mmCIF file with all atom_site columns, C-alpha atoms in Angstrom:
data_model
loop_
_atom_site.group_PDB
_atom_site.id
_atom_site.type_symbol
_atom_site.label_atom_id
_atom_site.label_alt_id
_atom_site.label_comp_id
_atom_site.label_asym_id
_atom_site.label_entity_id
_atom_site.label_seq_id
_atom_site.pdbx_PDB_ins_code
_atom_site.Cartn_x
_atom_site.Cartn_y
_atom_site.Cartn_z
_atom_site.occupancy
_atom_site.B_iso_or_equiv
_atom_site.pdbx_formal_charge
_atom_site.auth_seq_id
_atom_site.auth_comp_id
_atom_site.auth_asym_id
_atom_site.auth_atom_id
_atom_site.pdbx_PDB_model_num
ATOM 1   C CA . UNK C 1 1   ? 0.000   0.000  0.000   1.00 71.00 ? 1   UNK C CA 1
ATOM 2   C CA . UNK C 1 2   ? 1.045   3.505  -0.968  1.00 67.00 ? 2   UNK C CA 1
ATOM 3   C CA . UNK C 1 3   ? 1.815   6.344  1.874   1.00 74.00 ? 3   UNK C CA 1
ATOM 4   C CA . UNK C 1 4   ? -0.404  8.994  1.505   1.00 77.00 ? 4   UNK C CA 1
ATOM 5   C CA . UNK C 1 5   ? 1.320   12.190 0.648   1.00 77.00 ? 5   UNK C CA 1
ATOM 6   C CA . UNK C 1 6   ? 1.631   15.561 2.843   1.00 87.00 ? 6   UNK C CA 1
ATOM 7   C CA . UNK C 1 7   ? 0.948   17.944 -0.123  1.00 91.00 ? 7   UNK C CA 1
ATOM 8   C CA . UNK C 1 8   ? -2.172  18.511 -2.291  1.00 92.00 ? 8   UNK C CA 1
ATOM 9   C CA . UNK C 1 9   ? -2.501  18.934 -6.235  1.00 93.00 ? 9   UNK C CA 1
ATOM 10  C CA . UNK C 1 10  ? -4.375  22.043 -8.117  1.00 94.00 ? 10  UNK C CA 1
ATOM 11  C CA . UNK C 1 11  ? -4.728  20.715 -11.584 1.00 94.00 ? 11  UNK C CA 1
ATOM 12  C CA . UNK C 1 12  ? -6.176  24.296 -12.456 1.00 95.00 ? 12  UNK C CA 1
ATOM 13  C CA . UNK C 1 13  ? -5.143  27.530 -11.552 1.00 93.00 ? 13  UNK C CA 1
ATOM 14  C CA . UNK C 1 14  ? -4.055  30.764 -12.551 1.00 92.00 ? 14  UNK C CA 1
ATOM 15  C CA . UNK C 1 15  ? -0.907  32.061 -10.565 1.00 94.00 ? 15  UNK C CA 1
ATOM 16  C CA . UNK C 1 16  ? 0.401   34.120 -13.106 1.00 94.00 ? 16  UNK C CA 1
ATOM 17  C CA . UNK C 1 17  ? -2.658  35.813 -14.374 1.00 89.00 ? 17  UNK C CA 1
ATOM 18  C CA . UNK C 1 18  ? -2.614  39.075 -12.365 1.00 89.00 ? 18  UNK C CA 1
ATOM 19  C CA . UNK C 1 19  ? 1.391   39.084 -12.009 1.00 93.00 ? 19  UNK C CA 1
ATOM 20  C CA . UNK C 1 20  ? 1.664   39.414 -15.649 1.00 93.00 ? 20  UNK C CA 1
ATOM 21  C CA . UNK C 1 21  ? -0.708  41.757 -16.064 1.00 89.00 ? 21  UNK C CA 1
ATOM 22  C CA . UNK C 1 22  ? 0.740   43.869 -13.164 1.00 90.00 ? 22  UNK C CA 1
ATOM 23  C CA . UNK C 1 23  ? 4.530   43.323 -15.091 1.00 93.00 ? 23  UNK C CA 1
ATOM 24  C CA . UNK C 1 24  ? 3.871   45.702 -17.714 1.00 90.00 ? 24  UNK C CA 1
ATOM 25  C CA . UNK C 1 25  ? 4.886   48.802 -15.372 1.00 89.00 ? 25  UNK C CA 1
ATOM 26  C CA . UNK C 1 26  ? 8.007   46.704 -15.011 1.00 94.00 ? 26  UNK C CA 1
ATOM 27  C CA . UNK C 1 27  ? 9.119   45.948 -18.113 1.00 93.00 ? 27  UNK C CA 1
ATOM 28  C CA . UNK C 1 28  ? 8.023   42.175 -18.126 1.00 93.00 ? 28  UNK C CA 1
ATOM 29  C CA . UNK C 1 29  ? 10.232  41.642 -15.119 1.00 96.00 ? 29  UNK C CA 1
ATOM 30  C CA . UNK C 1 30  ? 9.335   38.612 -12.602 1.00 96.00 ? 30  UNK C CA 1
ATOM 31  C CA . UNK C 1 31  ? 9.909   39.826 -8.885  1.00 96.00 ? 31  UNK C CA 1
ATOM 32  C CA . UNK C 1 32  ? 11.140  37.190 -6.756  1.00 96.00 ? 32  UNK C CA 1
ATOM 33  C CA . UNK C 1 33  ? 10.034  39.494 -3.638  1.00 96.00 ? 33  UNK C CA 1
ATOM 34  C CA . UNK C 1 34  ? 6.452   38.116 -2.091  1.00 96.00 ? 34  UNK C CA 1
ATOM 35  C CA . UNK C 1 35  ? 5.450   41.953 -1.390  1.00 95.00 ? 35  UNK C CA 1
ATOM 36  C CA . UNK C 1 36  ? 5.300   43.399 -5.398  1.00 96.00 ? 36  UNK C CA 1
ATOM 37  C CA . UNK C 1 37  ? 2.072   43.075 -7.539  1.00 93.00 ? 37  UNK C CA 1
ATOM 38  C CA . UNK C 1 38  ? 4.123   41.718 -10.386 1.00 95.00 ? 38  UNK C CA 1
ATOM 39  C CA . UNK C 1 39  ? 5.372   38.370 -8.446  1.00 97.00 ? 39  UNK C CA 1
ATOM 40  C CA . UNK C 1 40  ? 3.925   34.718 -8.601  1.00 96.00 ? 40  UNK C CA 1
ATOM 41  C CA . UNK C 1 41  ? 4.750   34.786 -4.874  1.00 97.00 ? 41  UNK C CA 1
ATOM 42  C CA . UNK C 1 42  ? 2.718   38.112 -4.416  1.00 95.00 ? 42  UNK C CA 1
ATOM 43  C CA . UNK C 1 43  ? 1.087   37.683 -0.883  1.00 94.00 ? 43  UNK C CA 1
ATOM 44  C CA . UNK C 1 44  ? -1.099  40.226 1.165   1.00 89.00 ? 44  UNK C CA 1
ATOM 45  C CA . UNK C 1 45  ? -4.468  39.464 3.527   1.00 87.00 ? 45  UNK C CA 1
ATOM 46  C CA . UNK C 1 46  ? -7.121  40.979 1.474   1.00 85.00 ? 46  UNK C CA 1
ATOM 47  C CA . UNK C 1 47  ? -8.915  44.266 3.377   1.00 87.00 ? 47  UNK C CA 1
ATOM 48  C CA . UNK C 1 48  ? -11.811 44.527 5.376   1.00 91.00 ? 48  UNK C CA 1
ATOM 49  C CA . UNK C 1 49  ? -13.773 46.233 1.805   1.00 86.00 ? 49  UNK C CA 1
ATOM 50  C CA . UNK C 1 50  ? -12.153 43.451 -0.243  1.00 82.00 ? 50  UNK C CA 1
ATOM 51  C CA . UNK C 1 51  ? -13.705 40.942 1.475   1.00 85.00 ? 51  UNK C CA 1
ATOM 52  C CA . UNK C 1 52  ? -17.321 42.611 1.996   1.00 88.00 ? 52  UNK C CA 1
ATOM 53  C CA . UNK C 1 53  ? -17.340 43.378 -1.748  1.00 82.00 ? 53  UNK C CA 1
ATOM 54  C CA . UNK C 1 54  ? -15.918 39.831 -2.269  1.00 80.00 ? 54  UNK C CA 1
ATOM 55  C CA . UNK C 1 55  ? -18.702 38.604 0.117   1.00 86.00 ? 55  UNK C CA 1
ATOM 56  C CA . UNK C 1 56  ? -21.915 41.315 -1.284  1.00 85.00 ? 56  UNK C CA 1
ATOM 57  C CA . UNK C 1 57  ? -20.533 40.567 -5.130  1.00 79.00 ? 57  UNK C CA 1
ATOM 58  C CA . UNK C 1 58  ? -18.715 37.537 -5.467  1.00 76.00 ? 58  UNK C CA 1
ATOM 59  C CA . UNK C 1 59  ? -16.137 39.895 -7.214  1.00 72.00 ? 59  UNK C CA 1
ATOM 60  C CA . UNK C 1 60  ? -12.763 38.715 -5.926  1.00 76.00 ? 60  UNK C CA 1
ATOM 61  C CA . UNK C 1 61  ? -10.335 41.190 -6.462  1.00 72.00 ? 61  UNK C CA 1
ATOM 62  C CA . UNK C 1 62  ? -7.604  39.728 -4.174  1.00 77.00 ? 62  UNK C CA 1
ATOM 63  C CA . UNK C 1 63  ? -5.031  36.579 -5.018  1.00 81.00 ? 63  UNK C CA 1
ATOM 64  C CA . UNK C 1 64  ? -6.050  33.238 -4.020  1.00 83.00 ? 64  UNK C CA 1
ATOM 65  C CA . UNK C 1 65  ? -3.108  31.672 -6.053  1.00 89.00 ? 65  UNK C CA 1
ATOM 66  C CA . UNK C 1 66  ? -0.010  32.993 -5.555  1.00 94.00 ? 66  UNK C CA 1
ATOM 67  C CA . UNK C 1 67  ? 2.811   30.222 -4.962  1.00 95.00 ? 67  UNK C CA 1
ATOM 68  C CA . UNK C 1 68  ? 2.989   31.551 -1.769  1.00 95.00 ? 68  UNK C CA 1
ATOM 69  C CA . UNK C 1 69  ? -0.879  31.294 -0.878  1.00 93.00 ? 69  UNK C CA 1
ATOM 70  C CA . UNK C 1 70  ? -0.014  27.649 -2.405  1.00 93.00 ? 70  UNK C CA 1
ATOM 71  C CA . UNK C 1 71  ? 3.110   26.779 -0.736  1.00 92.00 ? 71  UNK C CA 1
ATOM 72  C CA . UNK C 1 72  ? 1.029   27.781 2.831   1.00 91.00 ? 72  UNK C CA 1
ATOM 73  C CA . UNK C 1 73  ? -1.770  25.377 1.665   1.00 91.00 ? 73  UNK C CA 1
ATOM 74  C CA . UNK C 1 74  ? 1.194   22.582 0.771   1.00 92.00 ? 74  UNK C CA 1
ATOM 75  C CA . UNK C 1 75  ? 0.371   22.367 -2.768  1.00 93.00 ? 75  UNK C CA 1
ATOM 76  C CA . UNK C 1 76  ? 3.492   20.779 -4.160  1.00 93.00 ? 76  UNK C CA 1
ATOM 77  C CA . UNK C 1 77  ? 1.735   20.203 -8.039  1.00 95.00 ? 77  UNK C CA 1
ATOM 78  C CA . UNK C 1 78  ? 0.102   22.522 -9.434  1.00 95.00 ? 78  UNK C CA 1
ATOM 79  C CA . UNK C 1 79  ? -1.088  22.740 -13.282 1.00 95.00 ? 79  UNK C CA 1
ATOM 80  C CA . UNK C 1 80  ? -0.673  26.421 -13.880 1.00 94.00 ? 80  UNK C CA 1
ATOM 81  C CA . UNK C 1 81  ? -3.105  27.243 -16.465 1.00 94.00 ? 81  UNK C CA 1
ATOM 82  C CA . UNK C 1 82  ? -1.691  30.218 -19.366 1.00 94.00 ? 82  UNK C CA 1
ATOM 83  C CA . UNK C 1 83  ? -4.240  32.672 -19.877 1.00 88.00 ? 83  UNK C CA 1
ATOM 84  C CA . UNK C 1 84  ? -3.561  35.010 -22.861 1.00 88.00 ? 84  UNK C CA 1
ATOM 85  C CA . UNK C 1 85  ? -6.411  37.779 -21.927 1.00 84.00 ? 85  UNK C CA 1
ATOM 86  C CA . UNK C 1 86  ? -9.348  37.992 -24.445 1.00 82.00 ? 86  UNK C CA 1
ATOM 87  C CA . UNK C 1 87  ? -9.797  41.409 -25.892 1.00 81.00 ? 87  UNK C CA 1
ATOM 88  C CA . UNK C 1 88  ? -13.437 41.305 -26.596 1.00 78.00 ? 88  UNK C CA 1
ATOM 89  C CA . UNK C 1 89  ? -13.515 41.134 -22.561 1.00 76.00 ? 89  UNK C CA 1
ATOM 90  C CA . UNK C 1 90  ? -12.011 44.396 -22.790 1.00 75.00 ? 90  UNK C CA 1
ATOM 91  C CA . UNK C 1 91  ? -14.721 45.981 -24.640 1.00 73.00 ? 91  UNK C CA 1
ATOM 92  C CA . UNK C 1 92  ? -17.844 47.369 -23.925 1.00 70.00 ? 92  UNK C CA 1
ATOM 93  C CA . UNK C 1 93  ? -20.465 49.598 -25.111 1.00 73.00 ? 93  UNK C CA 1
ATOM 94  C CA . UNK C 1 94  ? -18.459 52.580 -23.209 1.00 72.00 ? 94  UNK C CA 1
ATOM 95  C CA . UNK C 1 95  ? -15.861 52.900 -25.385 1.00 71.00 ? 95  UNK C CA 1
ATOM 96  C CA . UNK C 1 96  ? -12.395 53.073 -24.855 1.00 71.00 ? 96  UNK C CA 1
ATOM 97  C CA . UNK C 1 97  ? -12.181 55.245 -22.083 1.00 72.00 ? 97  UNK C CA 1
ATOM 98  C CA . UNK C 1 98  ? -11.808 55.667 -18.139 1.00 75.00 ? 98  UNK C CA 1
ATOM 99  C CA . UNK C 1 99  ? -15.078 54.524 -17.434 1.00 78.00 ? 99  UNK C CA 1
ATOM 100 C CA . UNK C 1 100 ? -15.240 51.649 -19.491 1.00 76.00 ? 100 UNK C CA 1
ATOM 101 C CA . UNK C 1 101 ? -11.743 50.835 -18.497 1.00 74.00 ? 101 UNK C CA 1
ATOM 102 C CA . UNK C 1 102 ? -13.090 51.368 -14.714 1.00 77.00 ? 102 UNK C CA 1
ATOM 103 C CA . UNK C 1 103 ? -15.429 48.196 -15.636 1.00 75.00 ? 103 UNK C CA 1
ATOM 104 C CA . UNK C 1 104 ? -12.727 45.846 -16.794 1.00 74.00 ? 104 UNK C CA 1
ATOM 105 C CA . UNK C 1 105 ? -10.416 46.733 -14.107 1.00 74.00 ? 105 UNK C CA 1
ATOM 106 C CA . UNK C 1 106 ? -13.372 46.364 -10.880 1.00 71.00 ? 106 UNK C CA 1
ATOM 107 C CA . UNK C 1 107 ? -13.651 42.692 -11.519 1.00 70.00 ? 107 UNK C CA 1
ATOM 108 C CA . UNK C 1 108 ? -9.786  42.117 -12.891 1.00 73.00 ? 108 UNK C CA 1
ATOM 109 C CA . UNK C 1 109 ? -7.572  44.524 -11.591 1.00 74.00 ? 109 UNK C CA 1
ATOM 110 C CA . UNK C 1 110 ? -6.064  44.917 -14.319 1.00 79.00 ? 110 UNK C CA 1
ATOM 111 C CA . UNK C 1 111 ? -4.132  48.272 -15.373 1.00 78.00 ? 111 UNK C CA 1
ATOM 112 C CA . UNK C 1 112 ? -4.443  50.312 -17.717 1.00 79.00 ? 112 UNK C CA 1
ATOM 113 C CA . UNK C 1 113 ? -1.377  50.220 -19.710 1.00 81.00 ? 113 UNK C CA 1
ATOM 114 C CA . UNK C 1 114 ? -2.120  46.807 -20.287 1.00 83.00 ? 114 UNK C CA 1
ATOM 115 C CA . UNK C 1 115 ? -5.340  46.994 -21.254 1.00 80.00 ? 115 UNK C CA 1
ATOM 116 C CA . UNK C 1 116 ? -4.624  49.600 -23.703 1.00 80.00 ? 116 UNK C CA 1
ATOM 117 C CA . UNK C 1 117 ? -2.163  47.509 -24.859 1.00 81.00 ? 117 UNK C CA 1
ATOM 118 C CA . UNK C 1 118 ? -4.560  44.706 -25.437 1.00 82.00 ? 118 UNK C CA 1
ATOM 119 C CA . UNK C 1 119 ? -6.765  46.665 -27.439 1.00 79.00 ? 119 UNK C CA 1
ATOM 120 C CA . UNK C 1 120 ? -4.211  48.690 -29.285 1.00 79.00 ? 120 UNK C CA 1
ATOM 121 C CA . UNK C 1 121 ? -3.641  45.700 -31.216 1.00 76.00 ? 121 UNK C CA 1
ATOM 122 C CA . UNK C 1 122 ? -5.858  45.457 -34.871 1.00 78.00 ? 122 UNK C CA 1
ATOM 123 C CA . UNK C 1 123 ? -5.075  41.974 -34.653 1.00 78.00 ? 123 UNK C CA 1
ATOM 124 C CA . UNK C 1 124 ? -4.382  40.828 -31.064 1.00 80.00 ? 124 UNK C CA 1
ATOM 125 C CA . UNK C 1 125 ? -2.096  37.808 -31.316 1.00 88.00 ? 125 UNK C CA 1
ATOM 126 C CA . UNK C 1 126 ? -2.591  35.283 -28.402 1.00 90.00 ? 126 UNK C CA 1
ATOM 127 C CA . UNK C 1 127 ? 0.084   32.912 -29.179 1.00 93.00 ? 127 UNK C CA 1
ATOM 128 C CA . UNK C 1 128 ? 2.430   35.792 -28.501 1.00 91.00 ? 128 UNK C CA 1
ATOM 129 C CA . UNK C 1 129 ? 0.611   36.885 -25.294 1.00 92.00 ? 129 UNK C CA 1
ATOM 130 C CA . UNK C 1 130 ? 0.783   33.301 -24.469 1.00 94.00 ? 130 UNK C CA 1
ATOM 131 C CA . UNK C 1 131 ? 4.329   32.879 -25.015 1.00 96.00 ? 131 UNK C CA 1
ATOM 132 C CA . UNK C 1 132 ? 4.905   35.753 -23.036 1.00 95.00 ? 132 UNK C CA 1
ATOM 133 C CA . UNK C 1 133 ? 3.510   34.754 -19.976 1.00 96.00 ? 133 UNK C CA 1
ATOM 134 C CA . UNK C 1 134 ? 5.524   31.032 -20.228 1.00 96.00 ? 134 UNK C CA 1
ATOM 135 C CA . UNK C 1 135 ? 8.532   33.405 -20.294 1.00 97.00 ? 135 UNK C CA 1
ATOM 136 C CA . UNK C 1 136 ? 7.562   35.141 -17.449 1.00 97.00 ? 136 UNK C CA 1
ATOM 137 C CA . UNK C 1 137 ? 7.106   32.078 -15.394 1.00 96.00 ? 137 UNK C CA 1
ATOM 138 C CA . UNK C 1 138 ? 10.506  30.881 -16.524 1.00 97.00 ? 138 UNK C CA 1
ATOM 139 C CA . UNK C 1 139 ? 12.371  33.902 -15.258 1.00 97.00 ? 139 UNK C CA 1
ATOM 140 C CA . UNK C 1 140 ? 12.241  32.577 -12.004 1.00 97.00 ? 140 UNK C CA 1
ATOM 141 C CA . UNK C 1 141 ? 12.025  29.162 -13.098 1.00 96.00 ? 141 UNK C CA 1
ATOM 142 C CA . UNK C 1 142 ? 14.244  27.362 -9.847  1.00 94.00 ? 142 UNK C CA 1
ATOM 143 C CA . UNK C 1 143 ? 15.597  29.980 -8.144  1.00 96.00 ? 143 UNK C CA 1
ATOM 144 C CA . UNK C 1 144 ? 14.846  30.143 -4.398  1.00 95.00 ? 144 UNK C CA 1
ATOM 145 C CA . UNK C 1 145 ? 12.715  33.033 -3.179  1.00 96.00 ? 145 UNK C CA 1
ATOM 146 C CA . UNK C 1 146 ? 11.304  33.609 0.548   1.00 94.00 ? 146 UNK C CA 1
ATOM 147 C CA . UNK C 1 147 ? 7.940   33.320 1.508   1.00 93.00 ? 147 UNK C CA 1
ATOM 148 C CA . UNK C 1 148 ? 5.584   35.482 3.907   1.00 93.00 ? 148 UNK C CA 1
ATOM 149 C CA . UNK C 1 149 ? 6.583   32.922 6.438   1.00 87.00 ? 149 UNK C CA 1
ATOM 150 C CA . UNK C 1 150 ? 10.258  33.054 5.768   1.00 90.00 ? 150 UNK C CA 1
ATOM 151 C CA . UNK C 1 151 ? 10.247  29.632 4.564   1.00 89.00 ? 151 UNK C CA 1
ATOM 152 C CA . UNK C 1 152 ? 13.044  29.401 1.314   1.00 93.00 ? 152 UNK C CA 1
ATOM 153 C CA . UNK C 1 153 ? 11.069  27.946 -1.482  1.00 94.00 ? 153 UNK C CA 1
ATOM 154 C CA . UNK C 1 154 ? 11.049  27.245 -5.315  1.00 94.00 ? 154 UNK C CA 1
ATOM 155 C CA . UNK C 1 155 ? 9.342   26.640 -8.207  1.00 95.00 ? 155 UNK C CA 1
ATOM 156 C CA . UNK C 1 156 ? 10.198  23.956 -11.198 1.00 96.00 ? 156 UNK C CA 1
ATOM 157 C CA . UNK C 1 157 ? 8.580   23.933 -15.042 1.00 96.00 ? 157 UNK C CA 1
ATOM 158 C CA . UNK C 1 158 ? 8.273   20.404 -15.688 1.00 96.00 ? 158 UNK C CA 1
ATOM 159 C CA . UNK C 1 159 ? 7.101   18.999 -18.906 1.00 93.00 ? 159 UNK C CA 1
ATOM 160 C CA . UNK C 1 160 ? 6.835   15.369 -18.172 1.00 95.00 ? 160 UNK C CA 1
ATOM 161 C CA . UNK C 1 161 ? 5.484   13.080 -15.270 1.00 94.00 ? 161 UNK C CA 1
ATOM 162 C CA . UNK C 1 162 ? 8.793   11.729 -14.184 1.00 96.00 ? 162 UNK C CA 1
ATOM 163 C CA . UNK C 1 163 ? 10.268  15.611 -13.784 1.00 95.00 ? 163 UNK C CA 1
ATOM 164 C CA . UNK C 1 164 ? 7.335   15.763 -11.409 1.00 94.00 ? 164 UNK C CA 1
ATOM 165 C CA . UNK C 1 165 ? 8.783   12.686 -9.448  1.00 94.00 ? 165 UNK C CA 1
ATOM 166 C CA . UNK C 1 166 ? 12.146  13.988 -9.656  1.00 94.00 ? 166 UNK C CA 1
ATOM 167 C CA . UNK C 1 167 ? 11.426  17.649 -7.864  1.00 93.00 ? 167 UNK C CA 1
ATOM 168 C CA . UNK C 1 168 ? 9.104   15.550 -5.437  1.00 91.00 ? 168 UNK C CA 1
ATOM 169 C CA . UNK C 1 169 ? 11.659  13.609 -4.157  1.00 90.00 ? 169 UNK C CA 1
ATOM 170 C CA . UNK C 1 170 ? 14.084  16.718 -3.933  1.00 85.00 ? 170 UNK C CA 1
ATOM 171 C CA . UNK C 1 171 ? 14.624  17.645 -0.622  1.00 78.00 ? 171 UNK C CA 1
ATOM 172 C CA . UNK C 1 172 ? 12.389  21.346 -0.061  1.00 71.00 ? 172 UNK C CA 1
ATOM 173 C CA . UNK C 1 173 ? 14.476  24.495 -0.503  1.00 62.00 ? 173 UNK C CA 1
ATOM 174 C CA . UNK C 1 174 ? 16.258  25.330 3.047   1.00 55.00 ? 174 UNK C CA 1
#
């Protein structure tokens, strides 16, 4: 009979959805530090208003899955579903201004330079949006970072169920 294991699996998530969104004030530019926006290991309690508006409007504006929310949860796999954004999402019958950009960014949180950047494009190309998210997630591809806790940890891109046993039978980042 098999152990049973001390982690958990999320075979869908998003962690770097928001991060590279945020990343375009930073050049593309992965920050291994928990505390900036543009991070996979972004952590922060959400607010007292966050959580009544998440609560009143099922609107969610806070992370739920950063590494680092993951790593406290012990999620050791995790399938990180690519999301290029879809730029009908980004339209409305406002227009292209504040206020309709107000409406995509109170559910998203999305800025603005990247929406406009999503839209400025005649023919928005999601292969290259999704390409540039995988190379986001590869810039810190391995290298240790610390957690809200202080605990050293890591991430590995794996491509193939035995890379998965390999980094599981690692020992964790100290």
């Amino acid at each position: 009979m098999m152990p049973e294991p001390d982690f958990f699996v999320d075979i869908h998530c998003h962690p770097s959805l928001k991060p590279f969104e945020k990343s375009i004030l930073h050049h593309y530019e992965h920050s291994s530090n928990y505390r900036d926006k543009h991070s996979v290991w972004y952590y922060r309690r959400p607010g007292l208003m966050s959580r009544i508006l998440n609560y009143l409007s099922s609107l969610t504006r806070f992370t739920q899955a950063s590494f680092s929310h993951m790593n406290k949860a012990r999620a050791r796999v995790v399938c990180a579903a690519l999301y290029p954004f879809e730029q009908p999402f980004l339209n409305n019958r406002l227009g292209k201004g504040w206020l309709s950009y107000l409406l995509t960014h109170l559910p998203t949180g999305m800025h603005y330079e990247k929406a406009a950047f999503i839209r400025s494009w005649r023919n928005y190309d999601y292969f290259y949006e999704l390409e540039a998210e995988r190379k986001f997630l590869e810039q810190l591809h391995g290298q240790i970072v610390q957690t809200p806790g202080g605990t050293p940890s890591t991430y590995h891109l794996v491509r193939y169920y035995e890379d998965i046993e390999e980094v599981l039978n690692q020992p964790r980042a100290a």
